[in-house]
């Protein structure tokens, strides 16, 4: 079993692929049993640290440089949310300041962007990086930006064996297949890049990544029957 998917792809990244002989696989991770995911995004993570200058907020605010204000300026200029088709950007964490009566010297931001198109993701990451840097220059602060690639985009042909087997298994169980690419990350990204052509199938869950997540038992049973059909057809 692969672990750490919710906080990182650590399980899939650290798997010893020399132990796997199969060149085809399935990850069970989507909402509904009809879903067959055949593509995923390039995904960048940006860790931004602003360094301003502290000062007393009441007696000498003009001597300080607010790192929170610098971060706010940058964020106000970013394209966030659904930037384009298959492309999104988000500020997930921002934290800074120590005292109510001090100009905050340090502020930290964790941001992300992703796209089903690799070049689009790179362009958006570059644009975000430039925006963070420009805000620091304008306000006299310093900035450090660590940028990492969490995922690289992949796409499986719809006529590939792994997809067609899944389509037939769903249809045999009375389910109309919904074949698509998504901007969410799954372990399938790493499996595909390691030479194991892998599609993602639904599991019967709702409200994933929230405190209201729940499972639909009938759909879990349906997914189980689809998996049984897949094994029987491959055998």
PDB file of C-alpha atoms in Angstrom:
ATOM      1  CA  UNK A   1       0.000   0.000   0.000  1.00  0.00           C
ATOM      2  CA  UNK A   2       1.259   3.500  -0.867  1.00  0.00           C
ATOM      3  CA  UNK A   3       1.169   6.012   1.984  1.00  0.00           C
ATOM      4  CA  UNK A   4       1.445   9.803   2.486  1.00  0.00           C
ATOM      5  CA  UNK A   5      -0.737  10.868  -0.465  1.00  0.00           C
ATOM      6  CA  UNK A   6      -2.595  13.522   1.534  1.00  0.00           C
ATOM      7  CA  UNK A   7       0.533  15.328   2.787  1.00  0.00           C
ATOM      8  CA  UNK A   8       2.970  14.397   0.022  1.00  0.00           C
ATOM      9  CA  UNK A   9       3.518  11.732  -2.641  1.00  0.00           C
ATOM     10  CA  UNK A  10       6.102  10.149  -0.337  1.00  0.00           C
ATOM     11  CA  UNK A  11       4.768   6.630  -0.708  1.00  0.00           C
ATOM     12  CA  UNK A  12       4.816   6.525  -4.500  1.00  0.00           C
ATOM     13  CA  UNK A  13       8.084   8.462  -4.700  1.00  0.00           C
ATOM     14  CA  UNK A  14       9.972   6.065  -2.438  1.00  0.00           C
ATOM     15  CA  UNK A  15       8.568   2.806  -3.755  1.00  0.00           C
ATOM     16  CA  UNK A  16      11.183   0.347  -5.016  1.00  0.00           C
ATOM     17  CA  UNK A  17       9.990   0.030  -8.606  1.00  0.00           C
ATOM     18  CA  UNK A  18      12.482  -2.733  -9.327  1.00  0.00           C
ATOM     19  CA  UNK A  19      10.169  -5.008  -7.341  1.00  0.00           C
ATOM     20  CA  UNK A  20       7.215  -4.326  -9.656  1.00  0.00           C
ATOM     21  CA  UNK A  21       7.127  -6.356 -12.864  1.00  0.00           C
ATOM     22  CA  UNK A  22       3.748  -5.151 -14.111  1.00  0.00           C
ATOM     23  CA  UNK A  23       3.635  -2.390 -16.734  1.00  0.00           C
ATOM     24  CA  UNK A  24      -0.023  -1.576 -16.080  1.00  0.00           C
ATOM     25  CA  UNK A  25      -1.973  -0.598 -12.973  1.00  0.00           C
ATOM     26  CA  UNK A  26      -4.869   1.192 -11.310  1.00  0.00           C
ATOM     27  CA  UNK A  27      -5.045   3.673  -8.442  1.00  0.00           C
ATOM     28  CA  UNK A  28      -8.326   3.882  -6.499  1.00  0.00           C
ATOM     29  CA  UNK A  29      -8.709   7.538  -5.570  1.00  0.00           C
ATOM     30  CA  UNK A  30     -11.580   9.402  -7.266  1.00  0.00           C
ATOM     31  CA  UNK A  31     -15.101  10.225  -6.095  1.00  0.00           C
ATOM     32  CA  UNK A  32     -17.515   8.109  -8.112  1.00  0.00           C
ATOM     33  CA  UNK A  33     -17.192   4.623  -9.676  1.00  0.00           C
ATOM     34  CA  UNK A  34     -17.751   5.937 -13.219  1.00  0.00           C
ATOM     35  CA  UNK A  35     -14.539   8.001 -13.266  1.00  0.00           C
ATOM     36  CA  UNK A  36     -11.442   6.927 -15.199  1.00  0.00           C
ATOM     37  CA  UNK A  37      -8.649   9.480 -14.921  1.00  0.00           C
ATOM     38  CA  UNK A  38      -6.069   9.364 -17.717  1.00  0.00           C
ATOM     39  CA  UNK A  39      -4.084  12.543 -17.076  1.00  0.00           C
ATOM     40  CA  UNK A  40      -2.701  14.744 -14.314  1.00  0.00           C
ATOM     41  CA  UNK A  41      -0.916  18.092 -13.897  1.00  0.00           C
ATOM     42  CA  UNK A  42       2.507  19.556 -13.526  1.00  0.00           C
ATOM     43  CA  UNK A  43       2.438  20.955 -10.005  1.00  0.00           C
ATOM     44  CA  UNK A  44       4.789  23.593  -8.540  1.00  0.00           C
ATOM     45  CA  UNK A  45       5.153  24.518  -4.868  1.00  0.00           C
ATOM     46  CA  UNK A  46       6.583  27.916  -3.908  1.00  0.00           C
ATOM     47  CA  UNK A  47       7.873  28.619  -0.396  1.00  0.00           C
ATOM     48  CA  UNK A  48       8.335  32.374  -0.053  1.00  0.00           C
ATOM     49  CA  UNK A  49      10.036  34.145   2.870  1.00  0.00           C
ATOM     50  CA  UNK A  50       9.932  37.943   3.172  1.00  0.00           C
ATOM     51  CA  UNK A  51      12.324  39.837   5.435  1.00  0.00           C
ATOM     52  CA  UNK A  52      11.351  43.400   6.256  1.00  0.00           C
ATOM     53  CA  UNK A  53      12.464  45.544   9.181  1.00  0.00           C
ATOM     54  CA  UNK A  54      10.917  45.571  12.639  1.00  0.00           C
ATOM     55  CA  UNK A  55      10.031  48.739  14.487  1.00  0.00           C
ATOM     56  CA  UNK A  56       7.562  49.957  17.095  1.00  0.00           C
ATOM     57  CA  UNK A  57       4.143  50.248  15.479  1.00  0.00           C
ATOM     58  CA  UNK A  58       3.094  53.177  17.682  1.00  0.00           C
ATOM     59  CA  UNK A  59       6.174  55.361  18.059  1.00  0.00           C
ATOM     60  CA  UNK A  60       8.212  54.710  14.891  1.00  0.00           C
ATOM     61  CA  UNK A  61       6.241  52.853  12.205  1.00  0.00           C
ATOM     62  CA  UNK A  62       8.021  54.795   9.439  1.00  0.00           C
ATOM     63  CA  UNK A  63      11.297  53.100  10.423  1.00  0.00           C
ATOM     64  CA  UNK A  64       9.897  49.645   9.732  1.00  0.00           C
ATOM     65  CA  UNK A  65       9.160  47.603   6.619  1.00  0.00           C
ATOM     66  CA  UNK A  66       6.158  45.370   7.106  1.00  0.00           C
ATOM     67  CA  UNK A  67       6.791  41.922   5.677  1.00  0.00           C
ATOM     68  CA  UNK A  68       3.052  41.249   5.921  1.00  0.00           C
ATOM     69  CA  UNK A  69       2.352  44.327   3.790  1.00  0.00           C
ATOM     70  CA  UNK A  70       4.893  43.177   1.202  1.00  0.00           C
ATOM     71  CA  UNK A  71       3.281  39.733   1.084  1.00  0.00           C
ATOM     72  CA  UNK A  72      -0.174  41.295   0.789  1.00  0.00           C
ATOM     73  CA  UNK A  73       0.969  43.450  -2.126  1.00  0.00           C
ATOM     74  CA  UNK A  74       2.300  40.408  -3.961  1.00  0.00           C
ATOM     75  CA  UNK A  75      -0.800  38.307  -3.279  1.00  0.00           C
ATOM     76  CA  UNK A  76      -3.096  41.112  -4.486  1.00  0.00           C
ATOM     77  CA  UNK A  77      -1.367  40.942  -7.887  1.00  0.00           C
ATOM     78  CA  UNK A  78      -1.460  37.177  -8.351  1.00  0.00           C
ATOM     79  CA  UNK A  79      -3.873  35.300 -10.568  1.00  0.00           C
ATOM     80  CA  UNK A  80      -5.510  32.842  -8.171  1.00  0.00           C
ATOM     81  CA  UNK A  81      -8.213  30.209  -8.384  1.00  0.00           C
ATOM     82  CA  UNK A  82      -9.052  28.818 -11.812  1.00  0.00           C
ATOM     83  CA  UNK A  83      -6.599  30.679 -14.009  1.00  0.00           C
ATOM     84  CA  UNK A  84      -7.493  28.816 -17.201  1.00  0.00           C
ATOM     85  CA  UNK A  85      -8.669  25.481 -18.514  1.00  0.00           C
ATOM     86  CA  UNK A  86      -6.937  22.803 -16.461  1.00  0.00           C
ATOM     87  CA  UNK A  87      -4.859  25.476 -14.704  1.00  0.00           C
ATOM     88  CA  UNK A  88      -5.123  26.731 -11.101  1.00  0.00           C
ATOM     89  CA  UNK A  89      -3.128  28.699  -8.522  1.00  0.00           C
ATOM     90  CA  UNK A  90      -3.522  29.051  -4.769  1.00  0.00           C
ATOM     91  CA  UNK A  91      -2.060  30.625  -1.636  1.00  0.00           C
ATOM     92  CA  UNK A  92      -2.419  27.867   0.950  1.00  0.00           C
ATOM     93  CA  UNK A  93      -0.554  29.280   3.972  1.00  0.00           C
ATOM     94  CA  UNK A  94       0.539  32.739   5.069  1.00  0.00           C
ATOM     95  CA  UNK A  95       1.991  33.482   8.478  1.00  0.00           C
ATOM     96  CA  UNK A  96       3.938  36.364   9.951  1.00  0.00           C
ATOM     97  CA  UNK A  97       4.342  38.803  12.801  1.00  0.00           C
ATOM     98  CA  UNK A  98       5.002  38.269  16.496  1.00  0.00           C
ATOM     99  CA  UNK A  99       3.456  41.195  18.367  1.00  0.00           C
ATOM    100  CA  UNK A 100       0.457  43.462  17.847  1.00  0.00           C
ATOM    101  CA  UNK A 101       2.550  46.576  18.448  1.00  0.00           C
ATOM    102  CA  UNK A 102       5.502  45.660  16.213  1.00  0.00           C
ATOM    103  CA  UNK A 103       6.018  46.136  12.495  1.00  0.00           C
ATOM    104  CA  UNK A 104       6.327  42.506  11.339  1.00  0.00           C
ATOM    105  CA  UNK A 105       9.794  41.677  10.066  1.00  0.00           C
ATOM    106  CA  UNK A 106       9.125  38.156   8.783  1.00  0.00           C
ATOM    107  CA  UNK A 107       6.323  36.650   6.714  1.00  0.00           C
ATOM    108  CA  UNK A 108       6.129  33.234   5.124  1.00  0.00           C
ATOM    109  CA  UNK A 109       3.946  32.089   2.243  1.00  0.00           C
ATOM    110  CA  UNK A 110       3.269  28.644   0.801  1.00  0.00           C
ATOM    111  CA  UNK A 111       1.798  28.884  -2.691  1.00  0.00           C
ATOM    112  CA  UNK A 112       1.105  26.459  -5.505  1.00  0.00           C
ATOM    113  CA  UNK A 113       0.208  26.393  -9.170  1.00  0.00           C
ATOM    114  CA  UNK A 114      -0.636  23.519 -11.471  1.00  0.00           C
ATOM    115  CA  UNK A 115      -1.726  22.809 -15.018  1.00  0.00           C
ATOM    116  CA  UNK A 116      -2.445  19.843 -17.250  1.00  0.00           C
ATOM    117  CA  UNK A 117      -0.115  21.561 -19.716  1.00  0.00           C
ATOM    118  CA  UNK A 118       3.496  21.400 -18.565  1.00  0.00           C
ATOM    119  CA  UNK A 119       4.580  24.635 -20.278  1.00  0.00           C
ATOM    120  CA  UNK A 120       1.581  26.530 -18.918  1.00  0.00           C
ATOM    121  CA  UNK A 121       2.463  25.424 -15.378  1.00  0.00           C
ATOM    122  CA  UNK A 122       6.060  26.599 -15.827  1.00  0.00           C
ATOM    123  CA  UNK A 123       4.958  29.964 -17.195  1.00  0.00           C
ATOM    124  CA  UNK A 124       2.553  30.482 -14.296  1.00  0.00           C
ATOM    125  CA  UNK A 125       5.215  29.516 -11.741  1.00  0.00           C
ATOM    126  CA  UNK A 126       7.620  32.006 -13.341  1.00  0.00           C
ATOM    127  CA  UNK A 127       4.960  34.708 -13.261  1.00  0.00           C
ATOM    128  CA  UNK A 128       4.233  34.076  -9.577  1.00  0.00           C
ATOM    129  CA  UNK A 129       7.948  34.088  -8.747  1.00  0.00           C
ATOM    130  CA  UNK A 130       8.421  37.436 -10.511  1.00  0.00           C
ATOM    131  CA  UNK A 131       5.428  38.919  -8.695  1.00  0.00           C
ATOM    132  CA  UNK A 132       6.817  37.897  -5.294  1.00  0.00           C
ATOM    133  CA  UNK A 133      10.204  39.387  -6.181  1.00  0.00           C
ATOM    134  CA  UNK A 134       8.815  42.651  -7.548  1.00  0.00           C
ATOM    135  CA  UNK A 135       6.808  43.326  -4.386  1.00  0.00           C
ATOM    136  CA  UNK A 136       9.951  42.957  -2.274  1.00  0.00           C
ATOM    137  CA  UNK A 137      11.930  45.312  -4.517  1.00  0.00           C
ATOM    138  CA  UNK A 138       9.233  47.963  -4.481  1.00  0.00           C
ATOM    139  CA  UNK A 139       8.958  48.011  -0.693  1.00  0.00           C
ATOM    140  CA  UNK A 140      12.634  47.596   0.186  1.00  0.00           C
ATOM    141  CA  UNK A 141      12.321  44.099   1.649  1.00  0.00           C
ATOM    142  CA  UNK A 142      14.347  40.994   0.872  1.00  0.00           C
ATOM    143  CA  UNK A 143      12.840  37.744  -0.316  1.00  0.00           C
ATOM    144  CA  UNK A 144      13.886  34.131  -0.714  1.00  0.00           C
ATOM    145  CA  UNK A 145      11.879  31.751  -2.884  1.00  0.00           C
ATOM    146  CA  UNK A 146      12.224  27.987  -2.876  1.00  0.00           C
ATOM    147  CA  UNK A 147      10.470  26.427  -5.857  1.00  0.00           C
ATOM    148  CA  UNK A 148       9.986  22.701  -6.259  1.00  0.00           C
ATOM    149  CA  UNK A 149       8.211  20.464  -8.740  1.00  0.00           C
ATOM    150  CA  UNK A 150       5.877  18.154  -6.853  1.00  0.00           C
ATOM    151  CA  UNK A 151       4.373  16.500  -9.936  1.00  0.00           C
ATOM    152  CA  UNK A 152       5.018  16.317 -13.672  1.00  0.00           C
ATOM    153  CA  UNK A 153       2.119  16.139 -16.109  1.00  0.00           C
ATOM    154  CA  UNK A 154       1.180  12.840 -17.728  1.00  0.00           C
ATOM    155  CA  UNK A 155      -1.427  11.637 -20.209  1.00  0.00           C
ATOM    156  CA  UNK A 156      -2.565   8.131 -21.165  1.00  0.00           C
ATOM    157  CA  UNK A 157      -4.078   7.496 -24.637  1.00  0.00           C
ATOM    158  CA  UNK A 158      -7.781   6.668 -24.496  1.00  0.00           C
ATOM    159  CA  UNK A 159      -7.195   3.626 -26.724  1.00  0.00           C
ATOM    160  CA  UNK A 160      -4.523   2.153 -24.430  1.00  0.00           C
ATOM    161  CA  UNK A 161      -5.124  -1.274 -22.919  1.00  0.00           C
ATOM    162  CA  UNK A 162      -5.291  -0.001 -19.343  1.00  0.00           C
ATOM    163  CA  UNK A 163      -8.059   2.456 -20.255  1.00  0.00           C
ATOM    164  CA  UNK A 164     -10.032   0.114 -22.487  1.00  0.00           C
ATOM    165  CA  UNK A 165     -10.013  -2.656 -19.860  1.00  0.00           C
ATOM    166  CA  UNK A 166     -11.417  -0.191 -17.326  1.00  0.00           C
ATOM    167  CA  UNK A 167     -14.063   1.058 -19.763  1.00  0.00           C
ATOM    168  CA  UNK A 168     -15.228  -2.503 -20.463  1.00  0.00           C
ATOM    169  CA  UNK A 169     -15.226  -3.433 -16.762  1.00  0.00           C
ATOM    170  CA  UNK A 170     -17.437  -0.447 -15.921  1.00  0.00           C
ATOM    171  CA  UNK A 171     -19.800  -1.168 -18.793  1.00  0.00           C
ATOM    172  CA  UNK A 172     -20.098  -4.830 -17.731  1.00  0.00           C
ATOM    173  CA  UNK A 173     -21.236  -3.560 -14.340  1.00  0.00           C
ATOM    174  CA  UNK A 174     -23.814  -1.201 -15.831  1.00  0.00           C
ATOM    175  CA  UNK A 175     -21.755   1.971 -15.315  1.00  0.00           C
ATOM    176  CA  UNK A 176     -21.227   4.589 -18.037  1.00  0.00           C
ATOM    177  CA  UNK A 177     -17.504   5.536 -17.998  1.00  0.00           C
ATOM    178  CA  UNK A 178     -16.409   9.150 -17.518  1.00  0.00           C
ATOM    179  CA  UNK A 179     -12.891   9.279 -19.002  1.00  0.00           C
ATOM    180  CA  UNK A 180     -11.035  12.512 -18.204  1.00  0.00           C
ATOM    181  CA  UNK A 181      -7.890  14.296 -17.042  1.00  0.00           C
ATOM    182  CA  UNK A 182      -7.849  16.185 -13.733  1.00  0.00           C
ATOM    183  CA  UNK A 183      -5.694  18.886 -12.132  1.00  0.00           C
ATOM    184  CA  UNK A 184      -5.531  16.980  -8.855  1.00  0.00           C
ATOM    185  CA  UNK A 185      -2.492  14.947  -7.904  1.00  0.00           C
ATOM    186  CA  UNK A 186      -2.553  11.183  -7.421  1.00  0.00           C
ATOM    187  CA  UNK A 187      -0.007   8.412  -7.032  1.00  0.00           C
ATOM    188  CA  UNK A 188      -0.717   7.535 -10.669  1.00  0.00           C
ATOM    189  CA  UNK A 189       1.536  10.414 -11.725  1.00  0.00           C
ATOM    190  CA  UNK A 190       4.624   8.722 -10.302  1.00  0.00           C
ATOM    191  CA  UNK A 191       3.621   5.264 -11.482  1.00  0.00           C
ATOM    192  CA  UNK A 192       3.188   6.512 -15.052  1.00  0.00           C
ATOM    193  CA  UNK A 193       6.548   8.278 -15.036  1.00  0.00           C
ATOM    194  CA  UNK A 194       8.162   5.065 -13.792  1.00  0.00           C
ATOM    195  CA  UNK A 195       6.876   3.145 -16.822  1.00  0.00           C
ATOM    196  CA  UNK A 196       3.748   1.642 -15.254  1.00  0.00           C
ATOM    197  CA  UNK A 197       0.781   2.882 -17.278  1.00  0.00           C
ATOM    198  CA  UNK A 198      -1.749   3.641 -14.548  1.00  0.00           C
ATOM    199  CA  UNK A 199      -5.304   4.982 -14.623  1.00  0.00           C
ATOM    200  CA  UNK A 200      -7.262   6.253 -11.625  1.00  0.00           C
ATOM    201  CA  UNK A 201     -10.670   4.812 -10.757  1.00  0.00           C
ATOM    202  CA  UNK A 202     -13.429   6.056  -8.444  1.00  0.00           C
ATOM    203  CA  UNK A 203     -13.786   4.764  -4.907  1.00  0.00           C
ATOM    204  CA  UNK A 204     -17.140   6.090  -3.663  1.00  0.00           C
ATOM    205  CA  UNK A 205     -16.126   9.132  -1.583  1.00  0.00           C
ATOM    206  CA  UNK A 206     -17.384  12.697  -1.283  1.00  0.00           C
ATOM    207  CA  UNK A 207     -15.996  15.967   0.088  1.00  0.00           C
ATOM    208  CA  UNK A 208     -12.409  14.702   0.054  1.00  0.00           C
ATOM    209  CA  UNK A 209      -9.781  16.913   1.742  1.00  0.00           C
ATOM    210  CA  UNK A 210     -12.408  18.285   4.129  1.00  0.00           C
ATOM    211  CA  UNK A 211     -13.784  17.580   7.607  1.00  0.00           C
ATOM    212  CA  UNK A 212     -17.052  16.512   5.959  1.00  0.00           C
ATOM    213  CA  UNK A 213     -15.600  13.610   3.966  1.00  0.00           C
ATOM    214  CA  UNK A 214     -17.780  10.515   3.793  1.00  0.00           C
ATOM    215  CA  UNK A 215     -18.087   7.262   1.870  1.00  0.00           C
ATOM    216  CA  UNK A 216     -21.008   5.968  -0.190  1.00  0.00           C
ATOM    217  CA  UNK A 217     -21.192   2.273   0.607  1.00  0.00           C
ATOM    218  CA  UNK A 218     -23.153   1.276  -2.517  1.00  0.00           C
ATOM    219  CA  UNK A 219     -20.507   2.957  -4.688  1.00  0.00           C
ATOM    220  CA  UNK A 220     -17.681   1.246  -2.799  1.00  0.00           C
ATOM    221  CA  UNK A 221     -19.390  -2.066  -3.534  1.00  0.00           C
ATOM    222  CA  UNK A 222     -19.734  -1.074  -7.199  1.00  0.00           C
ATOM    223  CA  UNK A 223     -16.013  -0.220  -7.366  1.00  0.00           C
ATOM    224  CA  UNK A 224     -15.186  -3.572  -5.780  1.00  0.00           C
ATOM    225  CA  UNK A 225     -17.219  -5.354  -8.452  1.00  0.00           C
ATOM    226  CA  UNK A 226     -15.435  -3.365 -11.176  1.00  0.00           C
ATOM    227  CA  UNK A 227     -12.064  -4.411  -9.758  1.00  0.00           C
ATOM    228  CA  UNK A 228     -13.171  -8.047  -9.671  1.00  0.00           C
ATOM    229  CA  UNK A 229     -14.213  -7.761 -13.317  1.00  0.00           C
ATOM    230  CA  UNK A 230     -10.855  -6.206 -14.196  1.00  0.00           C
ATOM    231  CA  UNK A 231      -8.960  -9.083 -12.569  1.00  0.00           C
ATOM    232  CA  UNK A 232     -11.155 -11.672 -14.289  1.00  0.00           C
ATOM    233  CA  UNK A 233     -10.768 -10.014 -17.697  1.00  0.00           C
ATOM    234  CA  UNK A 234      -6.984  -9.725 -17.344  1.00  0.00           C
ATOM    235  CA  UNK A 235      -6.765 -13.359 -16.234  1.00  0.00           C
TER     236      UNK A 235
END
